[in-house]
CSV table of C-alpha atoms in Angstrom, one decimal:
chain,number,residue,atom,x,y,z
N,161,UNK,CA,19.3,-3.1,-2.1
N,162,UNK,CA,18.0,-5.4,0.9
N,163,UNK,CA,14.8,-5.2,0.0
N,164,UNK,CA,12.1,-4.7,-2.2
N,165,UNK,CA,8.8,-4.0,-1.0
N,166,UNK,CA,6.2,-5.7,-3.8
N,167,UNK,CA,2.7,-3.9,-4.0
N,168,UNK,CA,0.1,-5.2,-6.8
N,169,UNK,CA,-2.7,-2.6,-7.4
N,170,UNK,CA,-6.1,-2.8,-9.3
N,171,UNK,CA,-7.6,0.8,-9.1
N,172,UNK,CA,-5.9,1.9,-5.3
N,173,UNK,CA,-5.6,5.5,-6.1
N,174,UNK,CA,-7.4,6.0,-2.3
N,175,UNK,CA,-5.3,3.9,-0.4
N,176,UNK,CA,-1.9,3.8,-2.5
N,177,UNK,CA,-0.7,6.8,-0.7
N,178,UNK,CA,-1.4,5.6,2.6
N,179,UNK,CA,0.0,2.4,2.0
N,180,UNK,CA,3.4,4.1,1.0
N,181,UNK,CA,3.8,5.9,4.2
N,182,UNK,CA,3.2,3.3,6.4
N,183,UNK,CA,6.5,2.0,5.5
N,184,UNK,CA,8.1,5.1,6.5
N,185,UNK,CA,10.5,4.6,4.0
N,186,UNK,CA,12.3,7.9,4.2
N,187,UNK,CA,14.6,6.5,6.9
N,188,UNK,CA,15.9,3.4,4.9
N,189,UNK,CA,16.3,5.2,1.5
N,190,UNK,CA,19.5,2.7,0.9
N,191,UNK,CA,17.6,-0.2,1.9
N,192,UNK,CA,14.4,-0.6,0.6
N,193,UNK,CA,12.4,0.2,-2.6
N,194,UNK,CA,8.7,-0.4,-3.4
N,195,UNK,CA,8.0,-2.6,-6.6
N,196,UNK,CA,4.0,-1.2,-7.7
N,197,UNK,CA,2.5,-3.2,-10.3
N,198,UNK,CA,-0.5,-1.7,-12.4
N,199,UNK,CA,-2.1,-4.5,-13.1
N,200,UNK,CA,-4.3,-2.9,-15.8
N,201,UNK,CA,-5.7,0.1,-13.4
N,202,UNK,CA,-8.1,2.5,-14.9
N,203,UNK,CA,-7.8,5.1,-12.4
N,204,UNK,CA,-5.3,7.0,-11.2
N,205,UNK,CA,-3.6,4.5,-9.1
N,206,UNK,CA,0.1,5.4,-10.4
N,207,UNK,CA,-0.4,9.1,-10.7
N,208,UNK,CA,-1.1,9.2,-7.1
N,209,UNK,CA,1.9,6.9,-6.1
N,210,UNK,CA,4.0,9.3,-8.4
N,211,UNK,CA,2.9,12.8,-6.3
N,212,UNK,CA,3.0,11.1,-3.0
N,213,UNK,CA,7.0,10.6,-4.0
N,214,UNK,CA,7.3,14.1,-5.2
N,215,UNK,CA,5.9,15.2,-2.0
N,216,UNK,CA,8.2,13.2,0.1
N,217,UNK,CA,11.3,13.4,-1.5
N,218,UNK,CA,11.5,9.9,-2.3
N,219,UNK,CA,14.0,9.3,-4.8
N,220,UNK,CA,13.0,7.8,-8.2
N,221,UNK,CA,14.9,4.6,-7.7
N,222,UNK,CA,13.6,3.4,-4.4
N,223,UNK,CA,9.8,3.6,-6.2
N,224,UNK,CA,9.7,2.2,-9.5
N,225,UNK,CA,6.3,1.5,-11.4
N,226,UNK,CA,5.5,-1.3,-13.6
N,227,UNK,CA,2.2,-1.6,-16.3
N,228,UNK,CA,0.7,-5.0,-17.1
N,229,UNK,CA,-3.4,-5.7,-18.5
N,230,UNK,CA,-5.2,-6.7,-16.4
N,231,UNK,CA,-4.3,-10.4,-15.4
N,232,UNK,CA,-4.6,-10.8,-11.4
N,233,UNK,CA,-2.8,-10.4,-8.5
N,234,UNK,CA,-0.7,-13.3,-8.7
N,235,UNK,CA,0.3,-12.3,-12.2
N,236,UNK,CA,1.5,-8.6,-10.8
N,237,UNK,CA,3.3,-10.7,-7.9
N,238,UNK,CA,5.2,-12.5,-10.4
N,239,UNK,CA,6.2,-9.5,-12.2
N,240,UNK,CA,7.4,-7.6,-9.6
N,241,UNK,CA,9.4,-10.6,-8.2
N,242,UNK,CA,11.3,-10.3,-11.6
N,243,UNK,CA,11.9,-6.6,-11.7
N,244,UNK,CA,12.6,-6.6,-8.1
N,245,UNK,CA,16.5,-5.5,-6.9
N,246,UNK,CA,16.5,-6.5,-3.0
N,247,UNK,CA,17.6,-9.5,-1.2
N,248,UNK,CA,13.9,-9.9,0.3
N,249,UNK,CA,11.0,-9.4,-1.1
N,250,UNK,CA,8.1,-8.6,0.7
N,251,UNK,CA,4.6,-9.2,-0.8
N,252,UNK,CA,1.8,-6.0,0.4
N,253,UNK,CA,-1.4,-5.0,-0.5
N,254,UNK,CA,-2.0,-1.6,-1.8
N,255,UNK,CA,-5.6,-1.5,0.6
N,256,UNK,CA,-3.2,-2.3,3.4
N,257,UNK,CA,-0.4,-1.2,5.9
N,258,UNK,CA,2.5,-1.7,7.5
N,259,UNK,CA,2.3,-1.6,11.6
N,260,UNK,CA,4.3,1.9,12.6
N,261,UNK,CA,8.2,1.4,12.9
N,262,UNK,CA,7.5,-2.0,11.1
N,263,UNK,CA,10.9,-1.7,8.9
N,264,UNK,CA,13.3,-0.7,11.7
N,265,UNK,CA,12.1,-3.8,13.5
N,266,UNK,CA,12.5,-6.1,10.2
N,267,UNK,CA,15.4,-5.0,8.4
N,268,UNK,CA,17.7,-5.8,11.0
N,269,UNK,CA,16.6,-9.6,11.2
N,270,UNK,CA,17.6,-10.0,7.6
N,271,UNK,CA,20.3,-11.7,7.7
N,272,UNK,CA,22.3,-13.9,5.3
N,273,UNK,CA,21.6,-17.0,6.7
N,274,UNK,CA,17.5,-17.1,6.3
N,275,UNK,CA,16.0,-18.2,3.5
N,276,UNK,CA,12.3,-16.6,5.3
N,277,UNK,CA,11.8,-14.2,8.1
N,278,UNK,CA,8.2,-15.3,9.9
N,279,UNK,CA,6.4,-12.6,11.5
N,280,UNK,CA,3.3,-12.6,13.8
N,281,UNK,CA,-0.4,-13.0,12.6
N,282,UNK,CA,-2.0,-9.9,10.6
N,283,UNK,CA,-3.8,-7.4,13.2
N,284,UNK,CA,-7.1,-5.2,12.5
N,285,UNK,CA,-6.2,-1.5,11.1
N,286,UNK,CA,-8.7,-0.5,12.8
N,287,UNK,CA,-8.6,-2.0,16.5
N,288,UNK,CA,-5.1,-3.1,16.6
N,289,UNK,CA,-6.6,-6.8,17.2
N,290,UNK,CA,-5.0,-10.1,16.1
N,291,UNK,CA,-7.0,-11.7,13.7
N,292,UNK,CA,-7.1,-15.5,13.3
N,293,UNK,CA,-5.4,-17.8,15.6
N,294,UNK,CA,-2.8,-18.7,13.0
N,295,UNK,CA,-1.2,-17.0,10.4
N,296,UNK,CA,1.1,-20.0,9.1
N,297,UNK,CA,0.0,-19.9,5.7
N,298,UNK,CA,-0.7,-15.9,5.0
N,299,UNK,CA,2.3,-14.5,2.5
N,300,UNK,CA,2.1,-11.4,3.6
N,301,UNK,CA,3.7,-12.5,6.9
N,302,UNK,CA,6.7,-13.5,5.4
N,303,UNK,CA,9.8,-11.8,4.2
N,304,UNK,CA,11.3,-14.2,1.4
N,305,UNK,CA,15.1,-14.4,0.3
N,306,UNK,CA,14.3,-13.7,-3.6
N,307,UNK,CA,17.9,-16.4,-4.2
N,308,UNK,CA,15.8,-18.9,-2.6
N,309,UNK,CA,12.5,-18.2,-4.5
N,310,UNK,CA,14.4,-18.6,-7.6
N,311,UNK,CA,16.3,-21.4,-6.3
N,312,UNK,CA,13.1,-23.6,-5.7
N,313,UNK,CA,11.6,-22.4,-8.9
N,314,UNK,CA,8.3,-20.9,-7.3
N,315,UNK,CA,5.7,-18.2,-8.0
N,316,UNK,CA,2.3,-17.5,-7.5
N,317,UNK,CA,0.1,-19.9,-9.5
N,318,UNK,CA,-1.5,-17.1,-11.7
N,319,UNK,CA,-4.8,-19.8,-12.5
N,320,UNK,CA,-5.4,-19.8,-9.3
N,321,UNK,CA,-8.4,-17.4,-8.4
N,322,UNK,CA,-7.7,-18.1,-4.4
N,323,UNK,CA,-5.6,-19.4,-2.1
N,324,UNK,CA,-2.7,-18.7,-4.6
N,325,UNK,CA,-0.9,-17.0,-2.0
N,326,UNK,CA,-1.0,-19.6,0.9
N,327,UNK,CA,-0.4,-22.2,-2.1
N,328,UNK,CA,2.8,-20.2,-2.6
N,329,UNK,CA,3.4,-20.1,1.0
N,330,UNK,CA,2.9,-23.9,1.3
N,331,UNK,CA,5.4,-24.7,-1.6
N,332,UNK,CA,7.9,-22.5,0.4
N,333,UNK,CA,8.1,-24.8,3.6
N,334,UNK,CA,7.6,-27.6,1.4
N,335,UNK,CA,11.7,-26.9,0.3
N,336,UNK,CA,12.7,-26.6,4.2
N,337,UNK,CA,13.9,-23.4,3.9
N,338,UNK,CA,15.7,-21.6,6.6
N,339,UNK,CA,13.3,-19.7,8.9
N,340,UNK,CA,13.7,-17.0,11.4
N,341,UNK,CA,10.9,-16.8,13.7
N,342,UNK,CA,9.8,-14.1,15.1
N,343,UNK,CA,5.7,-14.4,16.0
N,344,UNK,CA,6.1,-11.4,18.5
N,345,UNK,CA,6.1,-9.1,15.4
N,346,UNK,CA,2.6,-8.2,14.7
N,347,UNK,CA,3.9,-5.8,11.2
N,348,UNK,CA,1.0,-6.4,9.0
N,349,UNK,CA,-2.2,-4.6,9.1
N,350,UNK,CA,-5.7,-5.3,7.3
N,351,UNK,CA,-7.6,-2.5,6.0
N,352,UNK,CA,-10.6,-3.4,3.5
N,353,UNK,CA,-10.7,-5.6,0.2
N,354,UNK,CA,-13.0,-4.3,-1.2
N,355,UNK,CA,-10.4,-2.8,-4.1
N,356,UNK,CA,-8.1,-5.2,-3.8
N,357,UNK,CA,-6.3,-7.1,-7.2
N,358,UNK,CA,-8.4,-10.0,-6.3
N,359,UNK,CA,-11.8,-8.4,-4.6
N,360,UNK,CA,-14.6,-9.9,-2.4
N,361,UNK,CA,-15.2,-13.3,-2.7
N,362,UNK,CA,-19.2,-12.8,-3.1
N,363,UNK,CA,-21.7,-16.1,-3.1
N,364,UNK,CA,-22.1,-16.8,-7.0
N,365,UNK,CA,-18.2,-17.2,-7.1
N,366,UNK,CA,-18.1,-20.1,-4.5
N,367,UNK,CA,-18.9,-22.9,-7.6
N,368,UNK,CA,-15.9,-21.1,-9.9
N,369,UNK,CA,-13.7,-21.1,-6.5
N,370,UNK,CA,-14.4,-25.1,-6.0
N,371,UNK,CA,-11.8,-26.1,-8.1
N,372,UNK,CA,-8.9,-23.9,-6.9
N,373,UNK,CA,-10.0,-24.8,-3.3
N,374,UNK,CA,-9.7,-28.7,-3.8
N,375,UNK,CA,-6.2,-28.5,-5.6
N,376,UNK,CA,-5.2,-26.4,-2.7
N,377,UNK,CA,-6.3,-29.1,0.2
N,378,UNK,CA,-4.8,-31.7,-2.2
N,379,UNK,CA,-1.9,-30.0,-2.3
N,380,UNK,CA,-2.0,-29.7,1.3
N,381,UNK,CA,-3.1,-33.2,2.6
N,382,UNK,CA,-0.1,-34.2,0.7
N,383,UNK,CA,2.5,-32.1,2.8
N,384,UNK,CA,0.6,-32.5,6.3
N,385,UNK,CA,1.1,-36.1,5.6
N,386,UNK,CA,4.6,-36.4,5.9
N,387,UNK,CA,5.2,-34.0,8.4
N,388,UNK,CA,4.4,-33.8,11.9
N,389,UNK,CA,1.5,-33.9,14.4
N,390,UNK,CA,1.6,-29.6,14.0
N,391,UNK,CA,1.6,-29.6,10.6
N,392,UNK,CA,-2.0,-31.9,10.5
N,393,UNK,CA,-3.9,-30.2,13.2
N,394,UNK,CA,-2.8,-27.3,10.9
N,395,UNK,CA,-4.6,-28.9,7.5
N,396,UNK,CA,-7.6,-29.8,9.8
N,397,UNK,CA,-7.8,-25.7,10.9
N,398,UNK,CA,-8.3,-24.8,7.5
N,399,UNK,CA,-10.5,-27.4,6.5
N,400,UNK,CA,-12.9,-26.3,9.2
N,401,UNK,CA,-12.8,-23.1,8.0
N,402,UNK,CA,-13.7,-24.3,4.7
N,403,UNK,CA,-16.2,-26.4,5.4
N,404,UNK,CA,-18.2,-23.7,6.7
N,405,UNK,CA,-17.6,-21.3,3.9
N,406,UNK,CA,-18.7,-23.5,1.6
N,407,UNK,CA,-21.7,-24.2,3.4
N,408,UNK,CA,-22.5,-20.1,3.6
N,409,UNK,CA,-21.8,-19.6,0.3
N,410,UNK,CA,-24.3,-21.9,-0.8
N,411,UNK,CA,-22.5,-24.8,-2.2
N,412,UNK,CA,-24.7,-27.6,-2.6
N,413,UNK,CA,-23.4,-31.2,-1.0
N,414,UNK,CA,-23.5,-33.0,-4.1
N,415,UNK,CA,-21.1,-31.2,-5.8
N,416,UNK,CA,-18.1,-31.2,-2.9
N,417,UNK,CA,-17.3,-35.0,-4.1
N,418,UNK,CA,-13.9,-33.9,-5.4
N,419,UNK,CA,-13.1,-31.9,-2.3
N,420,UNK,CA,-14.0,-34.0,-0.1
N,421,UNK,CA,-12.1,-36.6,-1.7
N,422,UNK,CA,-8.8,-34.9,-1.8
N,423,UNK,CA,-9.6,-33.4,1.9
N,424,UNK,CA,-10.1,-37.3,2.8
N,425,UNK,CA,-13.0,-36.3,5.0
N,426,UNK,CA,-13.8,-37.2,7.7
N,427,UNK,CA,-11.0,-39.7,9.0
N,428,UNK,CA,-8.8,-37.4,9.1
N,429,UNK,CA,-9.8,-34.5,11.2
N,430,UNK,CA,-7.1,-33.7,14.1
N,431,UNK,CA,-5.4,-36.8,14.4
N,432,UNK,CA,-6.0,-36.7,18.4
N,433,UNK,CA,-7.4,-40.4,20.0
N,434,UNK,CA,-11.1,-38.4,20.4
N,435,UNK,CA,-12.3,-36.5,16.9
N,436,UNK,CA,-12.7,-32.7,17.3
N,437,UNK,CA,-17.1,-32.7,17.7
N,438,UNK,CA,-17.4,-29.5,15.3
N,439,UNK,CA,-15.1,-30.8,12.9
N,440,UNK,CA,-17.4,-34.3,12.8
N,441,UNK,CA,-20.7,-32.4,12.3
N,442,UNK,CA,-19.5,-30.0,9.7
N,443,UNK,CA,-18.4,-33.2,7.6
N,444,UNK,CA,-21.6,-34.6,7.9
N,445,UNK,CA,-24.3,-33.8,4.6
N,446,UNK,CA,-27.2,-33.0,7.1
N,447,UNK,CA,-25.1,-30.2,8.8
N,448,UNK,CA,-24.1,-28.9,5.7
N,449,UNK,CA,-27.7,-28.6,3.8
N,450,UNK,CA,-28.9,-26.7,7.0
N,451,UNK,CA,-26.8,-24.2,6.9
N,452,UNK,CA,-26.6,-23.3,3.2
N,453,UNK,CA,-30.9,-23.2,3.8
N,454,UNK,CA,-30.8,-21.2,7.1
N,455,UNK,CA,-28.1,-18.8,4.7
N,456,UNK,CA,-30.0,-18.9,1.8
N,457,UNK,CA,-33.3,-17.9,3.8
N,458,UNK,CA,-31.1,-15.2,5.8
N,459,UNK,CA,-30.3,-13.8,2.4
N,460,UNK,CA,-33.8,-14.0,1.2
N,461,UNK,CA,-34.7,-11.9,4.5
N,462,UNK,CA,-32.4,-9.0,4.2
């Protein structure tokens, strides 16, 4: 088997079926399998994934089902990672898709000498557009070797309640893996979250989320540190990011001392010879306590 296609679900039963198909994976019966993980669904997630096979002719072995409680998405990852059979893993949603013809353009590129296969940034279901300007860090980009997973002893943090999956990512390219790049490869498409394993990250959730989110940028500073000049103005992208998320979710100044410790805020935003102007005012309390007001009045409105 080349590879294994991993798909944790929490209660999908409307968008399992589509998910399956987009894989189209009636053509490469000998090649690919999907890995579905109940993580403790209540609905009828499974039963749905079982007719849509019937109704294909999908043999039994390339879709095998798996049953946990209910312990998170990185918890089903890690699951199916151990029951998996492929070469490759890949790591989909079961609210998502595969873009159309997106295994005849992979599965030739997997060859024995990569340890990851790096496609091109996540697009909109919906309008085909490209969504953020870098997709470095998203795991469902990436087609990993499973030998090398195991080989580097790494999973999904399962304590983590976000950015467990670019924490995996990170500790991939931490281990300088062998990487075929192939950015032109847009293969992954974004449908909703609302029903995902892991669900919306709503506003009174941003204090629980301030601990994963400082482990992940210490974890981070640490790499960009020792790598190049790429590598930094890629930490400082996601800083800014969250900087303003945490702002717009509400999180009060005095309590993003940790963070902004292990971020090192604000020397090191860009590394150019002149600091990046929005990253400067974002680090700055004043900036931050008006927009968590104008939010908080916004909210207030609607």
């Amino acid at each position: 088997m080349l590879l294994s296609i991993i798909i944790p679900t929490y209660n999908n039963e409307a968008t399992i079926q589509r998910c399956l198909a987009s894989a189209e994976i009636e053509k490469h019966m000998n090649d690919v399998e999907f890995v579905i993980i109940s993580d403790g669904c209540t609905d009828l997630t499974t039963h749905r994934a079982k007719e849509w096979c019937r109704n294909n002719n999908i043999l039994h072995a390339n879709l095998r089902i798996f049953y946990q409680k209910h312990l998170g998405a990185s918890s089903a990852r890690n699951l199916g990672l151990r029951e998996a059979f492929g070469d490759y893993v890949w790591f989909v949603d079961a609210d998502d898709t595969l873009a159309p013809g997106a295994l005849d353009l992979a599965l030739p590129l997997l060859t024995p000498d990569i340890d990851l296969l790096k496609l091109g940034n996540l697009t909109d279901a919906y309008t085909d557009r490209i969504l953020g300007k870098s997709s470095t860090l998203d795991h469902t980009t990436y087609i990993y070797r499973r030998k090398f997973l195991y080989d580097h002893f790494i999973s999904y943090p399962e304590w983590m309640s976000i950015l467990e999956d670019s924490l995996f990512v990170l500790r991939c390219i931490q281990e300088n893996p062998r990487v075929s790049n192939h950015q032109e490869l847009k293969l992954y498409q974004l449908w909703g979250r609302n029903n995902s394993t892991r669900g919306a990250w709503k506003d009174d959730r941003a204090r629980h989320y301030l601990g994963d989110i400082t482990y992940f940028f210490h974890e981070f500073r640490l790499y960009a540190y020792t790598r190049g000049n790429e590598e930094k103005r890629l930490y400082d992208r996601y800083l800014y990011v969250y900087l303003r998320v945490l702002a717009v979710k509400g999180i009060p100044w005095s309590m993003m001392e940790s963070f902004r410790g292990s971020a090192a805020l604000p020397s090191t935003f860009y590394y150019t010879n002149s600091p990046n102007m929005s990253m400067w005012l974002l680090s700055r309390p004043f900036t931050h306590r008006v927009i968590t007001l104008a939010c908080r009045i916004l909210r207030k409105k609607c």
